[in-house]
PDB file of C-alpha atoms in Angstrom:
ATOM      1  CA  MET L 969     -55.543-100.973  25.307  1.00 95.00           C
ATOM      2  CA  LYS L 970     -52.610-101.450  22.984  1.00 97.00           C
ATOM      3  CA  LEU L 971     -50.096 -98.692  22.311  1.00 97.00           C
ATOM      4  CA  LEU L 972     -47.743 -99.028  19.369  1.00 98.00           C
ATOM      5  CA  LEU L 973     -44.808 -96.675  19.933  1.00 98.00           C
ATOM      6  CA  LEU L 974     -42.665 -96.060  16.862  1.00 98.00           C
ATOM      7  CA  ARG L 975     -39.664 -93.924  16.095  1.00 97.00           C
ATOM      8  CA  HIS L 976     -39.577 -92.429  12.610  1.00 98.00           C
ATOM      9  CA  ALA L 977     -37.488 -94.242  10.012  1.00 98.00           C
ATOM     10  CA  GLU L 978     -34.078 -93.041   8.801  1.00 98.00           C
ATOM     11  CA  ALA L 979     -34.052 -89.446   7.554  1.00 98.00           C
ATOM     12  CA  VAL L 980     -31.583 -87.209   5.743  1.00 98.00           C
ATOM     13  CA  PRO L 981     -29.247 -85.149   7.936  1.00 98.00           C
ATOM     14  CA  ALA L 982     -30.380 -81.685   9.038  1.00 97.00           C
ATOM     15  CA  ARG L 983     -27.582 -80.065   7.006  1.00 97.00           C
ATOM     16  CA  VAL L 984     -29.091 -81.576   3.836  1.00 97.00           C
ATOM     17  CA  ALA L 985     -32.666 -80.599   4.708  1.00 97.00           C
ATOM     18  CA  GLY L 986     -31.751 -77.121   5.925  1.00 96.00           C
ATOM     19  CA  SER L 987     -33.148 -77.732   9.412  1.00 96.00           C
ATOM     20  CA  ASP L 988     -34.041 -80.569  11.744  1.00 95.00           C
ATOM     21  CA  ASP L 989     -37.756 -79.845  11.313  1.00 95.00           C
ATOM     22  CA  HIS L 990     -37.625 -80.419   7.550  1.00 97.00           C
ATOM     23  CA  ARG L 991     -35.729 -83.715   7.405  1.00 98.00           C
ATOM     24  CA  TRP L 992     -37.389 -86.249   5.094  1.00 98.00           C
ATOM     25  CA  LEU L 993     -37.029 -90.030   4.893  1.00 99.00           C
ATOM     26  CA  THR L 994     -34.180 -91.532   2.927  1.00 99.00           C
ATOM     27  CA  THR L 995     -34.848 -94.292   0.414  1.00 98.00           C
ATOM     28  CA  SER L 996     -33.585 -96.745   3.031  1.00 98.00           C
ATOM     29  CA  GLY L 997     -35.888 -95.163   5.621  1.00 98.00           C
ATOM     30  CA  ARG L 998     -38.909 -95.594   3.363  1.00 98.00           C
ATOM     31  CA  ARG L 999     -37.947 -99.222   2.741  1.00 98.00           C
ATOM     32  CA  CYS L1000     -37.563 -99.790   6.499  1.00 97.00           C
ATOM     33  CA  ALA L1001     -40.944 -98.190   7.313  1.00 98.00           C
ATOM     34  CA  ARG L1002     -42.666-100.377   4.714  1.00 98.00           C
ATOM     35  CA  ALA L1003     -40.948-103.503   6.089  1.00 97.00           C
ATOM     36  CA  VAL L1004     -41.860-102.647   9.687  1.00 98.00           C
ATOM     37  CA  GLY L1005     -45.438-101.964   8.550  1.00 98.00           C
ATOM     38  CA  ALA L1006     -45.560-105.371   6.855  1.00 98.00           C
ATOM     39  CA  ALA L1007     -44.207-107.045  10.012  1.00 98.00           C
ATOM     40  CA  LEU L1008     -46.850-105.271  12.107  1.00 98.00           C
ATOM     41  CA  ARG L1009     -49.553-106.382   9.659  1.00 98.00           C
ATOM     42  CA  ALA L1010     -48.269-109.969   9.959  1.00 97.00           C
ATOM     43  CA  GLU L1011     -48.775-109.648  13.738  1.00 96.00           C
ATOM     44  CA  GLY L1012     -52.462-108.949  13.071  1.00 96.00           C
ATOM     45  CA  LEU L1013     -52.591-105.384  14.386  1.00 94.00           C
ATOM     46  CA  THR L1014     -55.611-103.300  13.417  1.00 95.00           C
ATOM     47  CA  LEU L1015     -55.232 -99.652  14.399  1.00 97.00           C
ATOM     48  CA  THR L1016     -58.137 -97.643  15.746  1.00 97.00           C
ATOM     49  CA  HIS L1017     -56.210 -94.355  16.135  1.00 98.00           C
ATOM     50  CA  ALA L1018     -52.881 -92.919  15.004  1.00 98.00           C
ATOM     51  CA  TYR L1019     -50.913 -89.907  16.238  1.00 99.00           C
ATOM     52  CA  SER L1020     -47.766 -88.425  14.721  1.00 99.00           C
ATOM     53  CA  SER L1021     -45.259 -85.751  15.530  1.00 99.00           C
ATOM     54  CA  PRO L1022     -45.663 -82.786  13.166  1.00 98.00           C
ATOM     55  CA  LEU L1023     -42.115 -83.159  11.805  1.00 98.00           C
ATOM     56  CA  VAL L1024     -41.785 -84.285   8.176  1.00 98.00           C
ATOM     57  CA  ARG L1025     -39.947 -87.557   8.843  1.00 99.00           C
ATOM     58  CA  ALA L1026     -42.539 -88.688  11.403  1.00 99.00           C
ATOM     59  CA  ILE L1027     -45.463 -87.763   9.133  1.00 98.00           C
ATOM     60  CA  GLN L1028     -43.870 -89.704   6.263  1.00 99.00           C
ATOM     61  CA  THR L1029     -43.241 -92.711   8.514  1.00 99.00           C
ATOM     62  CA  SER L1030     -46.809 -92.597   9.813  1.00 99.00           C
ATOM     63  CA  GLU L1031     -48.191 -92.549   6.263  1.00 98.00           C
ATOM     64  CA  LEU L1032     -46.244 -95.695   5.351  1.00 98.00           C
ATOM     65  CA  ILE L1033     -47.094 -97.529   8.593  1.00 98.00           C
ATOM     66  CA  VAL L1034     -50.826 -96.786   8.540  1.00 98.00           C
ATOM     67  CA  ALA L1035     -51.038 -97.701   4.843  1.00 98.00           C
ATOM     68  CA  ALA L1036     -49.403-101.070   5.566  1.00 98.00           C
ATOM     69  CA  LEU L1037     -51.934-101.664   8.345  1.00 97.00           C
ATOM     70  CA  GLY L1038     -54.946-100.648   6.243  1.00 97.00           C
ATOM     71  CA  PHE L1039     -55.773 -97.705   8.521  1.00 98.00           C
ATOM     72  CA  THR L1040     -57.774 -95.160   6.529  1.00 97.00           C
ATOM     73  CA  ASP L1041     -58.751 -92.586   9.158  1.00 97.00           C
ATOM     74  CA  ALA L1042     -56.797 -89.363   9.615  1.00 97.00           C
ATOM     75  CA  VAL L1043     -53.511 -89.429  11.486  1.00 98.00           C
ATOM     76  CA  VAL L1044     -53.744 -86.824  14.253  1.00 98.00           C
ATOM     77  CA  VAL L1045     -50.795 -84.462  14.604  1.00 98.00           C
ATOM     78  CA  HIS L1046     -49.710 -84.497  18.261  1.00 98.00           C
ATOM     79  CA  THR L1047     -46.955 -81.927  18.904  1.00 98.00           C
ATOM     80  CA  PRO L1048     -45.733 -83.471  22.207  1.00 98.00           C
ATOM     81  CA  LEU L1049     -44.449 -86.443  20.170  1.00 98.00           C
ATOM     82  CA  ALA L1050     -41.786 -83.999  18.936  1.00 97.00           C
ATOM     83  CA  THR L1051     -41.323 -81.876  22.035  1.00 94.00           C
ATOM     84  CA  GLY L1052     -42.406 -83.834  25.129  1.00 92.00           C
ATOM     85  CA  PRO L1053     -42.853 -83.967  28.056  1.00 95.00           C
ATOM     86  CA  THR L1054     -43.824 -87.590  28.689  1.00 93.00           C
ATOM     87  CA  ALA L1055     -47.117 -86.759  30.408  1.00 93.00           C
ATOM     88  CA  ALA L1056     -48.190 -84.664  27.421  1.00 97.00           C
ATOM     89  CA  VAL L1057     -47.125 -87.410  24.993  1.00 97.00           C
ATOM     90  CA  LEU L1058     -49.344 -89.944  26.787  1.00 94.00           C
ATOM     91  CA  GLU L1059     -52.299 -87.588  27.394  1.00 95.00           C
ATOM     92  CA  PRO L1060     -54.392 -88.820  24.408  1.00 95.00           C
ATOM     93  CA  LEU L1061     -54.581 -92.276  26.004  1.00 93.00           C
ATOM     94  CA  THR L1062     -56.982 -90.902  28.620  1.00 91.00           C
ATOM     95  CA  SER L1063     -59.721 -90.459  26.018  1.00 91.00           C
ATOM     96  CA  HIS L1064     -59.546 -93.929  24.460  1.00 89.00           C
ATOM     97  CA  LEU L1065     -61.269 -97.225  25.183  1.00 82.00           C
ATOM     98  CA  ASP L1066     -59.777-100.410  26.565  1.00 85.00           C
ATOM     99  CA  ASP L1067     -59.976-102.216  23.221  1.00 89.00           C
ATOM    100  CA  ASP L1068     -58.347 -99.433  21.190  1.00 94.00           C
ATOM    101  CA  VAL L1069     -55.082 -99.954  19.316  1.00 96.00           C
ATOM    102  CA  ILE L1070     -53.233 -96.644  19.138  1.00 98.00           C
ATOM    103  CA  ALA L1071     -50.066 -95.758  17.233  1.00 98.00           C
ATOM    104  CA  PHE L1072     -47.701 -92.979  18.305  1.00 99.00           C
ATOM    105  CA  ILE L1073     -44.977 -92.026  15.800  1.00 99.00           C
ATOM    106  CA  GLY L1074     -42.257 -89.762  17.158  1.00 98.00           C
ATOM    107  CA  HIS L1075     -38.580 -89.154  17.871  1.00 97.00           C
ATOM    108  CA  GLU L1076     -35.659 -89.682  20.191  1.00 95.00           C
ATOM    109  CA  PRO L1077     -35.109 -89.083  23.053  1.00 93.00           C
ATOM    110  CA  ILE L1078     -38.863 -89.016  23.690  1.00 95.00           C
ATOM    111  CA  ALA L1079     -39.449 -92.553  22.339  1.00 94.00           C
ATOM    112  CA  SER L1080     -36.895 -94.217  24.626  1.00 92.00           C
ATOM    113  CA  THR L1081     -38.013 -92.125  27.603  1.00 93.00           C
ATOM    114  CA  VAL L1082     -41.674 -93.074  27.136  1.00 93.00           C
ATOM    115  CA  ALA L1083     -40.831 -96.726  26.390  1.00 90.00           C
ATOM    116  CA  GLY L1084     -38.579 -96.956  29.429  1.00 87.00           C
ATOM    117  CA  GLN L1085     -41.218 -95.445  31.669  1.00 88.00           C
ATOM    118  CA  LEU L1086     -43.904 -97.807  30.352  1.00 86.00           C
ATOM    119  CA  ALA L1087     -41.728-100.941  30.400  1.00 82.00           C
ATOM    120  CA  GLY L1088     -39.993-100.168  33.663  1.00 80.00           C
ATOM    121  CA  VAL L1089     -36.584-100.818  32.107  1.00 77.00           C
ATOM    122  CA  ARG L1090     -33.954 -98.506  30.711  1.00 79.00           C
ATOM    123  CA  PHE L1091     -34.081 -98.122  26.937  1.00 77.00           C
ATOM    124  CA  PRO L1092     -30.551 -96.941  26.067  1.00 73.00           C
ATOM    125  CA  GLY L1093     -31.782 -95.806  22.671  1.00 78.00           C
ATOM    126  CA  TYR L1094     -34.586 -96.347  20.223  1.00 86.00           C
ATOM    127  CA  PRO L1095     -33.196 -96.959  16.723  1.00 91.00           C
ATOM    128  CA  THR L1096     -34.936 -95.382  13.760  1.00 95.00           C
ATOM    129  CA  GLY L1097     -37.849 -97.523  12.619  1.00 96.00           C
ATOM    130  CA  THR L1098     -38.280 -99.380  15.927  1.00 95.00           C
ATOM    131  CA  ALA L1099     -41.865-100.323  16.856  1.00 96.00           C
ATOM    132  CA  CYS L1100     -42.773-101.487  20.379  1.00 96.00           C
ATOM    133  CA  LEU L1101     -46.197-102.694  21.481  1.00 97.00           C
ATOM    134  CA  PHE L1102     -47.392-102.000  25.028  1.00 96.00           C
ATOM    135  CA  THR L1103     -50.625-103.423  26.443  1.00 95.00           C
ATOM    136  CA  GLY L1104     -52.780-102.918  29.499  1.00 92.00           C
ATOM    137  CA  ASP L1105     -54.705-100.234  31.314  1.00 86.00           C
ATOM    138  CA  PRO L1106     -53.123 -96.780  30.945  1.00 80.00           C
ATOM    139  CA  GLU L1107     -54.196 -95.805  34.465  1.00 79.00           C
ATOM    140  CA  ALA L1108     -52.728 -98.950  36.035  1.00 81.00           C
ATOM    141  CA  GLY L1109     -49.758 -99.020  33.663  1.00 82.00           C
ATOM    142  CA  LEU L1110     -48.949-100.419  30.254  1.00 89.00           C
ATOM    143  CA  GLU L1111     -46.493-103.289  29.868  1.00 92.00           C
ATOM    144  CA  PHE L1112     -44.066-104.154  27.086  1.00 92.00           C
ATOM    145  CA  ALA L1113     -45.558-106.935  24.924  1.00 95.00           C
ATOM    146  CA  TRP L1114     -43.159-107.190  21.966  1.00 95.00           C
ATOM    147  CA  ALA L1115     -41.273-105.162  19.386  1.00 94.00           C
ATOM    148  CA  ILE L1116     -40.296-105.246  15.745  1.00 95.00           C
ATOM    149  CA  ASP L1117     -36.548-104.835  15.344  1.00 92.00           C
ATOM    150  CA  PRO L1118     -36.116-102.584  12.283  1.00 93.00           C
ATOM    151  CA  ARG L1119     -32.722-104.050  11.448  1.00 90.00           C
ATOM    152  CA  THR L1120     -33.982-107.625  11.164  1.00 90.00           C
ATOM    153  CA  GLY L1121     -37.755-107.242  10.762  1.00 91.00           C
ATOM    154  CA  ALA L1122     -38.112-109.858  13.495  1.00 92.00           C
ATOM    155  CA  ARG L1123     -40.447-109.788  16.443  1.00 95.00           C
ATOM    156  CA  VAL L1124     -38.615-109.683  19.766  1.00 92.00           C
ATOM    157  CA  ASP L1125     -40.274-110.414  23.079  1.00 90.00           C
ATOM    158  CA  SER L1126     -37.925-108.477  25.345  1.00 82.00           C
ATOM    159  CA  PRO L1127     -36.753-104.882  25.069  1.00 77.00           C
ATOM    160  CA  ARG L1128     -33.269-106.168  25.843  1.00 74.00           C
ATOM    161  CA  ALA L1129     -33.377-108.263  22.641  1.00 72.00           C
ATOM    162  CA  LEU L1130     -33.634-105.174  20.448  1.00 70.00           C
ATOM    163  CA  SER L1131     -30.483-104.185  18.576  1.00 59.00           C
ATOM    164  CA  LEU L1132     -29.881-101.253  20.900  1.00 54.00           C
ATOM    165  CA  TYR L1133     -26.398-101.987  22.105  1.00 40.00           C
TER     166      TYR L1133
END
């Protein structure tokens, strides 16, 4: 199984949107999501399933990512991607096959918590637009494979190489 864990792209501040729940992507955020989607497409990913937080900025990011990857099925709204806890975030993995490629689009601090748990290393943060791929058997544990750094669009092969610091 492959799990693509993404944090939504840059969004307007809550004071502009009226609440955190209603924040939408900035022009820069949309550009970033398209660029990350193109980088993921260049890596040859073909999604079989996609899940998004119900918040506006995550839904908008998911639409841009799945379009870039040619995914035409429905994106499933998965509330734990906005609220946690980690076990609930990962629960959908139990119903998928070994050869599935699944995207989760969510938020901080959930993204870095889930990524850190899966990779077995501390993720001090998960910048907006970051995409990390994890592979393996969900019951035995998924391992970090690579990531797309949203600031450079480059593939990085270590979580420590991300622009997190």
